[in-house]
Amino acid sequence: MEKNFDVIVIGSGHNGLVNACYLQKAGLNVLVLEKNDWIGGAAVSRELHPGILYSNCSYVCSLFRPEIMRDLELPKHGLQIVAIEGGTVFTRDGDYLASFRNYHAKKRELERFSVKDSESYSRYSRDILKQCRFIQPLLMRTAPDPASFKFRDLSEMLYLLRKVNDLTASELADTIRFWTMSISDFLDEYFENDVIKASLAVSGIIGTALGPMSPGTAYVLLHHYMGEVDGSIGAWGYARGGMGAISKALTSSFRAMGGTLLNNSEVEKVDIRGARVRGVILKNGDEYLAKNVVSNADVKRTFLKLTDPEHLPPNFIKKVNNFKIRGSSGKVNIALDSMPKFPGVSDTNPCLKGDIHFTDSIERMERAYDDWKMGTWSRDPFLDMMIPTLTDPTMAPPGKHFMSCFVQYCPPKVGGKNWTKENKDAFGETVIQQIADYSPGFKDKILHMEVRTPKELEEEVGLTEGNIFQGELTFDQLLFNRPIPGYAQYRSPIKGLYMCGSSTHPGGGVMGAPGRNAAVEILKDLNLSGSDIRDAYEVL
Amino acid sequence: MKSYDVIVIGAGHNGLIVASKLAASGRRVLLLEAGETYGGMARSEVLFEGFQAPELASNAIGISKDVVQDLGLSKYELLFNEDGLKTVGLSIENENVIFGRNFGETIEGLREDEFKRWKELREKFFNQSQLFQRLASQIPVGRNYKTFGSKANLFLTAAKLRLQGKEQFQELLRMITMCIADLVEEELETSSLKGLISFDSTLGIKLGPRSPTSYLGLLYKLSQMKASYQEKSLSIHGGVTSFINALFKSAEENGVDFVFKGKVSSLIITDSVVTGVKLENGVEYSAKTIVSSISPVSTFLDLVGPQNLETDLTRRIQALRYSGNTTKLNIILEELPKLHSSQNLDANYRYVYAPSLEMVESNFNSLKYNELPSDPNFEMYFSKISSGSSLNGAVMASICIQNTPYSVKGGWKNSKEVLMNKVISTIQKYAPEIKKGILFKSLLLPHETEKKYFVAGGHWHHSELQIDSLYSLRPAFDVSDYSTPIDGLFICGAGTHPGGNLFGLSGLNAAKKILQESIK
């Protein structure tokens, strides 16, 4: 087999694949190396129980950029996104708050809990939409380095300033406050009912190592709100065939363009000679050569494990070490013999087709976070559950179901020590017990289940400390600070070594933007035109 | 109806500064105060048996240099300690760290390599605090932000920071929104040192050391220290009182009229123009300019009233978070307590009980759910009583307790005594004999502060000093430049930029703004 390539991409996560596709499309000869025998990193569908497909890591698709879908012709390669119908929060007193895609149905349901809040909801939606509009174009642009005097950084800064200048005084004030507030304080300005607030606060905390009362979480809400299925902001979708369908479509697109992808090829080291990349060396001793290497691994893995420290400035290594990447969530994936019963809601109610929660107050969410801060999993965890098989029949035989439970909070280490089997079982039991409290007979329906703590995420997928965003989404690690000040433009201190994972701007979620943006920068360095890669704001 | 050029509402330090400064410019000024005397939350009260001292404010840190110079206060007797106060960070194992003056210039009880890292970190802290220092004396960019001047001002500030060097600028942009816990954990190991810094960063603010942006609390404090009249000194009671008295004398000499027990009930507003005030006792005064130094919530929602405001502004003011979260405990002791420690400790220190970052965080957790902190953190100053009262020779301990909720689950009636006992038994661990020597003690909770000192929520800063309410967002964008949509009405209290402690720049900046406006 050929050993010489123009570009080697380490890791076949969705960002790695997106990156590889764009580079291959621009005429380069690209090799993607994946350590596992499956493709897709954390966007996978795996048959862990006969006949039932599991989206066992990421479980919902909302952020994936439509521009990328169009550029890479993913629908042609089999990708289909189905919008999610609704969602529901079960309360402790046996009631539930449903949400529906239909605006009026949603408002009617809110009215049942609070007439005032139902009225505020319009104002709330409008304000969120404004913030989404403001930030969306920034996602698909490389962040400028504010400390640099280079022309492109200055002109990009100017673009940002102009965008800010376009706002009215009052909008600007709202924007700054929105970016800095806690989701709890933010919702307090609109709503009075605790269940409603809890149901809306969800998006502010998913995947973050923060509680709803921590400043900065209102911004995270936006990160989940920018989903764009069918062009409607805030709508979430399932990939038909599970999250692996995204990776599958990307792979198919990549191979159709002539790219090479190798499984079971774990990279041991990036080969660096004289401050320049020469290629990579695999665990099995194989060597592949390329002048450019792009790492889809997180910044810690890339620079602390795959690169010899002697090639990096000590100051840079220190900053990589200080990068915050604490895992905060776990997952319990369950195969079910039949649809679980929730008293008061019929099986066919569309609200069950979306995210199901049991956490009915901000205080319960925040307390769940307090447990994590003290180094243990939440005793009363916050669950974000989905039953995608209600919407997508291709994932399980008729009548059977796959249920994905995203669990927050779950620490990378328990009380400073590594996870043990007992810990893991106890964690799984906590989650199952909570579901069983709300759904009688639930335990009897379980055919198979898989418990995933940050430890499993790190070992299998390679996410350091099991952080699903490859680094926390706090201000000190966003925009030009992501991952490290001065290196926010996908380049590294080593010539030819790039990053394209979620550790880079604009961060986590199955979005694909980091992979695409990195490709733009690489093509710039190679003096190749990526003219068919359009700026996001032109599309809008 | 008596008529003046200017009426100032509230005789706290900011009100006194505005009144004095405007009177000095030749205006006829009336200062209205709801309480019996001047000084606001820094005023002296008769505490025990004729002994007078400030009940709330315990230190005179961060009185702005500009205020002292502008009003010429140095001709009055200002009492400052010549030597800076050192801080003892009490630890559980009795290996306390002793923080040298100027926020840890030296630290006793720290290993050499850790001290080296601390020195670098401290330098960064002070360096970055210059941002606040620079902004503190500016009138924030407000409704008029589209004007060239205000933009240029911000641009210059950014440019000056950038010129300090690329590395420093990048560190500033990274660190500024971080939580203090991550920052200290990056560099330090000693538990009591991390606890002390966490405490100092979050005292008076509803944030824990692990909350993002809690580092801003520290920057804020350091910038005040740097901009203060005597950089190196903190002074206990005498300092506070001498400052307040100096302000009063200055106002009096400039010809300000005072009315005490004159609580304003409403402003007289017609067609968005204010023409005077109405007191609770029915008396009315008229003036073209009214300056309110009381909290923004009271000013806009009580005195102005939503009927005179745009809904947008009303909504923003309603959204202010202003529940106080600090409690004051004053104890009179027969003599200086003997501290059980191998180190030679005495009354000339500030003592901080925050042995670990985790403890500060867990007490903040309690605050979030309106519960009593399980092992409260606090700072404590001692001062010898030398006044002519019968307590001559005794010692007063002023204790400021962190993370105490405005309203506690189950009500304060039962919890007040519990809180006081918790703190006293903690002190007892370090000073075993203390209980025997207690002559008097009294606890002032946030809701009691609210009532006694006429401050909404009993919040020391009038509203939360957090990232979403600083500079142009303090107290709300439309009113951040001290002027309001009501013609003739200005605000100047701690709820405005830059607010906080005894800084006094809110008042000084507001006075400057009013003088500017009248030239136009």
mmCIF file of C-alpha atoms in Angstrom, chain B residues 164-469:
data_model
loop_
_atom_site.group_PDB
_atom_site.id
_atom_site.type_symbol
_atom_site.label_atom_id
_atom_site.label_comp_id
_atom_site.label_asym_id
_atom_site.label_seq_id
_atom_site.Cartn_x
_atom_site.Cartn_y
_atom_site.Cartn_z
ATOM 1 C CA GLN B 164 2.004 45.773 27.765
ATOM 2 C CA GLY B 165 2.972 42.807 25.652
ATOM 3 C CA LYS B 166 1.354 40.022 23.699
ATOM 4 C CA GLU B 167 1.719 37.327 26.297
ATOM 5 C CA GLN B 168 0.230 39.474 29.045
ATOM 6 C CA PHE B 169 -2.652 40.566 26.873
ATOM 7 C CA GLN B 170 -3.498 36.982 25.979
ATOM 8 C CA GLU B 171 -3.348 35.960 29.617
ATOM 9 C CA LEU B 172 -5.705 38.791 30.504
ATOM 10 C CA LEU B 173 -8.246 37.705 27.904
ATOM 11 C CA ARG B 174 -8.019 34.124 29.077
ATOM 12 C CA MET B 175 -8.093 34.719 32.806
ATOM 13 C CA ILE B 176 -10.602 37.497 33.135
ATOM 14 C CA THR B 177 -13.692 35.306 33.074
ATOM 15 C CA MET B 178 -12.229 32.332 34.902
ATOM 16 C CA CYS B 179 -13.094 31.051 38.306
ATOM 17 C CA ILE B 180 -10.577 31.761 41.035
ATOM 18 C CA ALA B 181 -10.434 28.066 41.983
ATOM 19 C CA ASP B 182 -8.951 27.012 38.644
ATOM 20 C CA LEU B 183 -6.431 29.845 38.749
ATOM 21 C CA VAL B 184 -5.086 29.082 42.187
ATOM 22 C CA GLU B 185 -5.141 25.351 41.581
ATOM 23 C CA GLU B 186 -2.993 25.826 38.506
ATOM 24 C CA GLU B 187 -0.194 27.228 40.678
ATOM 25 C CA LEU B 188 -0.635 26.637 44.399
ATOM 26 C CA GLU B 189 -0.929 23.778 46.862
ATOM 27 C CA THR B 190 -1.235 25.199 50.365
ATOM 28 C CA SER B 191 -4.822 24.773 51.394
ATOM 29 C CA SER B 192 -5.150 27.787 53.690
ATOM 30 C CA LEU B 193 -3.638 30.060 51.042
ATOM 31 C CA LYS B 194 -6.094 28.848 48.403
ATOM 32 C CA GLY B 195 -8.894 29.267 50.921
ATOM 33 C CA LEU B 196 -7.823 32.801 51.768
ATOM 34 C CA ILE B 197 -7.692 33.898 48.143
ATOM 35 C CA SER B 198 -11.037 32.252 47.418
ATOM 36 C CA PHE B 199 -12.555 34.062 50.351
ATOM 37 C CA ASP B 200 -11.194 37.431 49.298
ATOM 38 C CA SER B 201 -12.464 36.924 45.752
ATOM 39 C CA THR B 202 -16.011 36.093 46.717
ATOM 40 C CA LEU B 203 -16.761 38.064 49.890
ATOM 41 C CA GLY B 204 -19.941 40.069 49.403
ATOM 42 C CA ILE B 205 -20.716 38.528 46.015
ATOM 43 C CA LYS B 206 -23.055 35.659 45.330
ATOM 44 C CA LEU B 207 -20.449 33.451 43.703
ATOM 45 C CA GLY B 208 -18.352 30.557 44.877
ATOM 46 C CA PRO B 209 -14.688 30.043 44.044
ATOM 47 C CA ARG B 210 -15.704 27.517 41.389
ATOM 48 C CA SER B 211 -18.196 29.830 39.698
ATOM 49 C CA PRO B 212 -16.836 31.212 36.428
ATOM 50 C CA THR B 213 -15.992 34.934 36.680
ATOM 51 C CA SER B 214 -15.252 34.748 40.419
ATOM 52 C CA TYR B 215 -11.720 35.947 39.587
ATOM 53 C CA LEU B 216 -13.254 39.310 38.715
ATOM 54 C CA GLY B 217 -14.101 39.749 42.389
ATOM 55 C CA LEU B 218 -10.425 39.596 43.214
ATOM 56 C CA LEU B 219 -9.408 41.921 40.384
ATOM 57 C CA TYR B 220 -11.978 44.380 41.615
ATOM 58 C CA LYS B 221 -10.603 44.279 45.124
ATOM 59 C CA LEU B 222 -6.999 44.663 43.988
ATOM 60 C CA SER B 223 -7.806 47.561 41.698
ATOM 61 C CA GLN B 224 -9.382 49.356 44.635
ATOM 62 C CA MET B 225 -6.343 48.663 46.734
ATOM 63 C CA LYS B 226 -4.105 50.086 44.029
ATOM 64 C CA ALA B 227 -6.243 53.159 43.522
ATOM 65 C CA SER B 228 -6.687 53.826 47.186
ATOM 66 C CA TYR B 229 -5.491 56.835 49.083
ATOM 67 C CA GLN B 230 -2.769 55.045 50.931
ATOM 68 C CA GLU B 231 -1.904 52.003 48.971
ATOM 69 C CA LYS B 232 -0.289 50.125 51.765
ATOM 70 C CA SER B 233 -2.681 50.753 54.557
ATOM 71 C CA LEU B 234 -5.862 49.477 55.916
ATOM 72 C CA SER B 235 -7.271 51.106 58.924
ATOM 73 C CA ILE B 236 -9.836 49.845 61.313
ATOM 74 C CA HIS B 237 -12.727 51.802 62.749
ATOM 75 C CA GLY B 238 -10.930 55.072 63.273
ATOM 76 C CA GLY B 239 -10.193 55.143 59.571
ATOM 77 C CA VAL B 240 -13.781 54.724 58.481
ATOM 78 C CA THR B 241 -15.091 57.299 60.907
ATOM 79 C CA SER B 242 -12.404 59.829 60.101
ATOM 80 C CA PHE B 243 -13.190 59.506 56.394
ATOM 81 C CA ILE B 244 -16.939 59.933 56.882
ATOM 82 C CA ASN B 245 -16.404 62.868 59.238
ATOM 83 C CA ALA B 246 -14.045 64.506 56.775
ATOM 84 C CA LEU B 247 -16.647 64.168 54.046
ATOM 85 C CA PHE B 248 -19.295 65.673 56.281
ATOM 86 C CA LYS B 249 -17.081 68.600 57.271
ATOM 87 C CA SER B 250 -16.180 69.199 53.669
ATOM 88 C CA ALA B 251 -19.862 69.262 52.673
ATOM 89 C CA GLU B 252 -20.718 71.519 55.583
ATOM 90 C CA GLU B 253 -17.926 73.976 54.771
ATOM 91 C CA ASN B 254 -19.078 74.087 51.169
ATOM 92 C CA GLY B 255 -22.504 75.138 52.393
ATOM 93 C CA VAL B 256 -24.614 72.029 52.007
ATOM 94 C CA ASP B 257 -27.893 72.059 53.953
ATOM 95 C CA PHE B 258 -28.749 68.828 55.759
ATOM 96 C CA VAL B 259 -32.120 67.393 56.669
ATOM 97 C CA PHE B 260 -32.026 64.228 58.761
ATOM 98 C CA LYS B 261 -34.976 61.889 59.324
ATOM 99 C CA GLY B 262 -36.131 63.161 55.981
ATOM 100 C CA LYS B 263 -37.155 60.026 54.140
ATOM 101 C CA VAL B 264 -38.144 60.759 50.565
ATOM 102 C CA SER B 265 -41.382 59.094 49.553
ATOM 103 C CA SER B 266 -41.537 60.094 45.914
ATOM 104 C CA LEU B 267 -40.131 62.345 43.236
ATOM 105 C CA ILE B 268 -42.255 65.012 41.618
ATOM 106 C CA ILE B 269 -42.129 64.242 37.919
ATOM 107 C CA THR B 270 -44.095 65.827 35.102
ATOM 108 C CA ASP B 271 -43.560 64.852 31.470
ATOM 109 C CA SER B 272 -40.325 63.034 32.245
ATOM 110 C CA VAL B 273 -38.831 66.064 33.980
ATOM 111 C CA VAL B 274 -38.145 65.974 37.689
ATOM 112 C CA THR B 275 -38.901 69.153 39.622
ATOM 113 C CA GLY B 276 -38.661 68.176 43.252
ATOM 114 C CA VAL B 277 -39.102 65.626 45.999
ATOM 115 C CA LYS B 278 -41.789 64.807 48.489
ATOM 116 C CA LEU B 279 -40.908 63.553 51.952
ATOM 117 C CA GLU B 280 -42.855 61.026 53.984
ATOM 118 C CA ASN B 281 -43.845 63.751 56.431
ATOM 119 C CA GLY B 282 -45.442 65.690 53.595
ATOM 120 C CA VAL B 283 -42.778 68.374 53.193
ATOM 121 C CA GLU B 284 -41.787 69.144 49.617
ATOM 122 C CA TYR B 285 -38.602 70.622 48.204
ATOM 123 C CA SER B 286 -38.016 71.692 44.659
ATOM 124 C CA ALA B 287 -34.850 71.551 42.578
ATOM 125 C CA LYS B 288 -33.892 71.222 38.954
ATOM 126 C CA THR B 289 -31.348 68.540 39.678
ATOM 127 C CA ILE B 290 -31.995 65.548 41.909
ATOM 128 C CA VAL B 291 -29.229 63.060 42.652
ATOM 129 C CA SER B 292 -30.091 59.744 44.252
ATOM 130 C CA SER B 293 -27.415 57.847 46.100
ATOM 131 C CA ILE B 294 -29.764 55.148 47.302
ATOM 132 C CA SER B 295 -29.999 51.796 45.571
ATOM 133 C CA PRO B 296 -31.196 51.712 41.951
ATOM 134 C CA VAL B 297 -34.103 49.465 42.854
ATOM 135 C CA SER B 298 -35.427 51.966 45.395
ATOM 136 C CA THR B 299 -34.701 54.922 43.153
ATOM 137 C CA PHE B 300 -36.495 53.655 40.082
ATOM 138 C CA LEU B 301 -39.188 51.382 41.424
ATOM 139 C CA ASP B 302 -40.142 53.314 44.582
ATOM 140 C CA LEU B 303 -39.259 56.963 44.028
ATOM 141 C CA VAL B 304 -39.705 57.321 40.268
ATOM 142 C CA GLY B 305 -42.241 54.564 39.776
ATOM 143 C CA PRO B 306 -42.775 52.351 36.721
ATOM 144 C CA GLN B 307 -45.440 54.734 35.416
ATOM 145 C CA ASN B 308 -42.669 57.221 34.607
ATOM 146 C CA LEU B 309 -40.310 54.717 32.995
ATOM 147 C CA GLU B 310 -40.093 52.810 29.770
ATOM 148 C CA THR B 311 -40.979 49.152 30.286
ATOM 149 C CA ASP B 312 -37.566 48.106 29.058
ATOM 150 C CA LEU B 313 -35.799 49.989 31.833
ATOM 151 C CA THR B 314 -38.303 48.847 34.441
ATOM 152 C CA ARG B 315 -37.679 45.273 33.393
ATOM 153 C CA ARG B 316 -33.926 45.708 33.667
ATOM 154 C CA ILE B 317 -34.156 47.263 37.108
ATOM 155 C CA GLN B 318 -36.534 44.553 38.273
ATOM 156 C CA ALA B 319 -34.014 41.976 37.138
ATOM 157 C CA LEU B 320 -31.295 43.349 39.439
ATOM 158 C CA ARG B 321 -30.156 40.875 42.051
ATOM 159 C CA TYR B 322 -29.802 42.668 45.351
ATOM 160 C CA SER B 323 -30.267 40.203 48.194
ATOM 161 C CA GLY B 324 -27.497 40.742 50.716
ATOM 162 C CA ASN B 325 -25.363 37.762 51.612
ATOM 163 C CA THR B 326 -23.006 38.991 54.331
ATOM 164 C CA THR B 327 -23.680 39.273 58.032
ATOM 165 C CA LYS B 328 -21.875 41.362 60.587
ATOM 166 C CA LEU B 329 -21.026 40.176 64.074
ATOM 167 C CA ASN B 330 -19.595 42.593 66.630
ATOM 168 C CA ILE B 331 -18.175 41.323 69.868
ATOM 169 C CA ILE B 332 -16.736 43.322 72.759
ATOM 170 C CA LEU B 333 -14.051 41.459 74.642
ATOM 171 C CA GLU B 334 -12.513 42.290 77.988
ATOM 172 C CA GLU B 335 -9.063 42.049 76.508
ATOM 173 C CA LEU B 336 -7.207 40.804 73.487
ATOM 174 C CA PRO B 337 -7.754 37.081 73.158
ATOM 175 C CA LYS B 338 -4.720 34.859 73.364
ATOM 176 C CA LEU B 339 -4.303 32.880 70.211
ATOM 177 C CA HIS B 340 -3.291 29.304 70.393
ATOM 178 C CA SER B 341 -0.522 29.146 67.846
ATOM 179 C CA SER B 342 3.180 28.718 67.597
ATOM 180 C CA GLN B 343 3.286 31.860 65.523
ATOM 181 C CA ASN B 344 3.300 35.150 67.338
ATOM 182 C CA LEU B 345 -0.107 36.583 66.552
ATOM 183 C CA ASP B 346 -1.675 39.739 67.872
ATOM 184 C CA ALA B 347 -4.407 42.255 67.281
ATOM 185 C CA ASN B 348 -2.719 44.001 64.401
ATOM 186 C CA TYR B 349 -3.734 41.335 61.948
ATOM 187 C CA ARG B 350 -6.766 40.646 59.885
ATOM 188 C CA TYR B 351 -7.847 37.085 60.510
ATOM 189 C CA VAL B 352 -9.579 35.090 57.821
ATOM 190 C CA TYR B 353 -11.227 31.794 58.566
ATOM 191 C CA ALA B 354 -11.384 30.015 55.221
ATOM 192 C CA PRO B 355 -9.066 27.036 55.672
ATOM 193 C CA SER B 356 -9.814 25.562 52.267
ATOM 194 C CA LEU B 357 -11.296 26.390 48.923
ATOM 195 C CA GLU B 358 -13.711 23.473 49.281
ATOM 196 C CA MET B 359 -15.101 24.933 52.471
ATOM 197 C CA VAL B 360 -15.789 28.289 50.837
ATOM 198 C CA GLU B 361 -17.434 26.470 47.942
ATOM 199 C CA SER B 362 -19.582 24.309 50.147
ATOM 200 C CA ASN B 363 -20.756 27.323 52.151
ATOM 201 C CA PHE B 364 -21.668 28.980 48.870
ATOM 202 C CA ASN B 365 -23.713 25.875 48.067
ATOM 203 C CA SER B 366 -25.728 26.521 51.216
ATOM 204 C CA LEU B 367 -26.272 30.110 50.190
ATOM 205 C CA LYS B 368 -27.703 29.003 46.827
ATOM 206 C CA TYR B 369 -30.468 27.091 48.563
ATOM 207 C CA ASN B 370 -31.051 29.656 51.309
ATOM 208 C CA GLU B 371 -29.577 27.439 53.975
ATOM 209 C CA LEU B 372 -27.312 28.253 56.877
ATOM 210 C CA PRO B 373 -23.625 27.621 56.035
ATOM 211 C CA SER B 374 -22.469 24.594 57.967
ATOM 212 C CA ASP B 375 -19.077 25.989 58.978
ATOM 213 C CA PRO B 376 -19.220 29.690 58.091
ATOM 214 C CA ASN B 377 -16.204 31.543 56.738
ATOM 215 C CA PHE B 378 -15.471 34.984 58.056
ATOM 216 C CA GLU B 379 -12.906 37.721 58.428
ATOM 217 C CA MET B 380 -12.153 39.364 61.736
ATOM 218 C CA TYR B 381 -10.488 42.589 62.857
ATOM 219 C CA PHE B 382 -9.621 43.554 66.398
ATOM 220 C CA SER B 383 -9.446 47.104 67.629
ATOM 221 C CA LYS B 384 -8.733 48.530 71.050
ATOM 222 C CA ILE B 385 -11.412 50.770 72.470
ATOM 223 C CA SER B 386 -9.903 53.982 73.690
ATOM 224 C CA SER B 387 -12.931 56.244 73.749
ATOM 225 C CA GLY B 388 -14.166 57.799 76.949
ATOM 226 C CA SER B 389 -16.898 55.230 77.453
ATOM 227 C CA SER B 390 -16.977 52.746 80.283
ATOM 228 C CA LEU B 391 -15.545 50.176 77.899
ATOM 229 C CA ASN B 392 -12.206 51.918 77.790
ATOM 230 C CA GLY B 393 -9.468 49.344 77.417
ATOM 231 C CA ALA B 394 -11.728 46.632 76.059
ATOM 232 C CA VAL B 395 -11.384 45.213 72.558
ATOM 233 C CA MET B 396 -13.869 45.107 69.750
ATOM 234 C CA ALA B 397 -13.855 42.233 67.285
ATOM 235 C CA SER B 398 -15.561 43.092 64.005
ATOM 236 C CA ILE B 399 -16.491 39.958 62.169
ATOM 237 C CA CYS B 400 -17.860 39.754 58.666
ATOM 238 C CA ILE B 401 -19.536 36.427 57.896
ATOM 239 C CA GLN B 402 -19.714 35.247 54.308
ATOM 240 C CA ASN B 403 -22.490 33.363 52.509
ATOM 241 C CA THR B 404 -25.376 34.065 54.835
ATOM 242 C CA PRO B 405 -28.679 34.119 52.926
ATOM 243 C CA TYR B 406 -31.100 37.034 53.024
ATOM 244 C CA SER B 407 -33.901 34.727 54.029
ATOM 245 C CA VAL B 408 -33.078 31.348 55.444
ATOM 246 C CA LYS B 409 -35.175 28.212 55.180
ATOM 247 C CA GLY B 410 -37.171 27.951 58.396
ATOM 248 C CA GLY B 411 -36.742 31.641 59.178
ATOM 249 C CA TRP B 412 -33.964 33.581 60.843
ATOM 250 C CA LYS B 413 -35.725 33.597 64.213
ATOM 251 C CA ASN B 414 -34.332 30.176 65.079
ATOM 252 C CA SER B 415 -31.155 30.364 63.036
ATOM 253 C CA LYS B 416 -29.713 33.659 64.228
ATOM 254 C CA GLU B 417 -28.441 32.289 67.512
ATOM 255 C CA VAL B 418 -27.134 29.159 65.748
ATOM 256 C CA LEU B 419 -25.106 31.214 63.305
ATOM 257 C CA MET B 420 -23.613 33.365 66.058
ATOM 258 C CA ASN B 421 -22.651 30.302 68.104
ATOM 259 C CA LYS B 422 -21.099 28.584 65.117
ATOM 260 C CA VAL B 423 -18.794 31.518 64.502
ATOM 261 C CA ILE B 424 -17.884 31.957 68.155
ATOM 262 C CA SER B 425 -17.045 28.287 68.597
ATOM 263 C CA THR B 426 -14.840 28.449 65.521
ATOM 264 C CA ILE B 427 -12.947 31.376 67.052
ATOM 265 C CA GLN B 428 -12.716 29.371 70.232
ATOM 266 C CA LYS B 429 -10.703 26.717 68.419
ATOM 267 C CA TYR B 430 -7.987 29.286 67.835
ATOM 268 C CA ALA B 431 -8.493 31.340 70.971
ATOM 269 C CA PRO B 432 -9.710 28.873 73.638
ATOM 270 C CA GLU B 433 -10.342 31.491 76.296
ATOM 271 C CA ILE B 434 -12.485 33.768 74.213
ATOM 272 C CA LYS B 435 -15.907 32.859 75.597
ATOM 273 C CA LYS B 436 -15.004 33.981 79.104
ATOM 274 C CA GLY B 437 -14.080 37.431 77.975
ATOM 275 C CA ILE B 438 -17.199 38.323 75.965
ATOM 276 C CA LEU B 439 -18.909 41.415 77.347
ATOM 277 C CA PHE B 440 -21.370 42.102 74.523
ATOM 278 C CA LYS B 441 -22.185 40.665 71.159
ATOM 279 C CA SER B 442 -24.602 41.538 68.401
ATOM 280 C CA LEU B 443 -25.367 40.153 64.974
ATOM 281 C CA LEU B 444 -26.722 42.149 62.058
ATOM 282 C CA LEU B 445 -28.312 40.037 59.322
ATOM 283 C CA PRO B 446 -28.904 41.267 55.760
ATOM 284 C CA HIS B 447 -32.603 41.889 56.310
ATOM 285 C CA GLU B 448 -31.824 43.790 59.486
ATOM 286 C CA THR B 449 -29.290 45.897 57.585
ATOM 287 C CA GLU B 450 -32.005 46.589 55.043
ATOM 288 C CA LYS B 451 -34.321 47.981 57.681
ATOM 289 C CA LYS B 452 -31.839 49.844 59.820
ATOM 290 C CA TYR B 453 -29.798 51.393 57.023
ATOM 291 C CA PHE B 454 -32.511 51.843 54.391
ATOM 292 C CA VAL B 455 -30.760 49.665 51.803
ATOM 293 C CA ALA B 456 -32.913 47.445 49.623
ATOM 294 C CA GLY B 457 -31.973 43.822 50.265
ATOM 295 C CA GLY B 458 -29.275 44.878 52.729
ATOM 296 C CA HIS B 459 -26.719 44.360 49.963
ATOM 297 C CA TRP B 460 -23.406 46.092 50.624
ATOM 298 C CA HIS B 461 -22.974 46.902 46.960
ATOM 299 C CA HIS B 462 -26.658 47.839 46.407
ATOM 300 C CA SER B 463 -26.772 45.152 43.717
ATOM 301 C CA GLU B 464 -24.584 42.198 42.754
ATOM 302 C CA LEU B 465 -21.094 43.130 41.563
ATOM 303 C CA GLN B 466 -20.840 40.509 38.877
ATOM 304 C CA ILE B 467 -19.773 40.436 35.288
ATOM 305 C CA ASP B 468 -23.265 41.083 33.960
ATOM 306 C CA SER B 469 -23.550 44.233 36.060
#
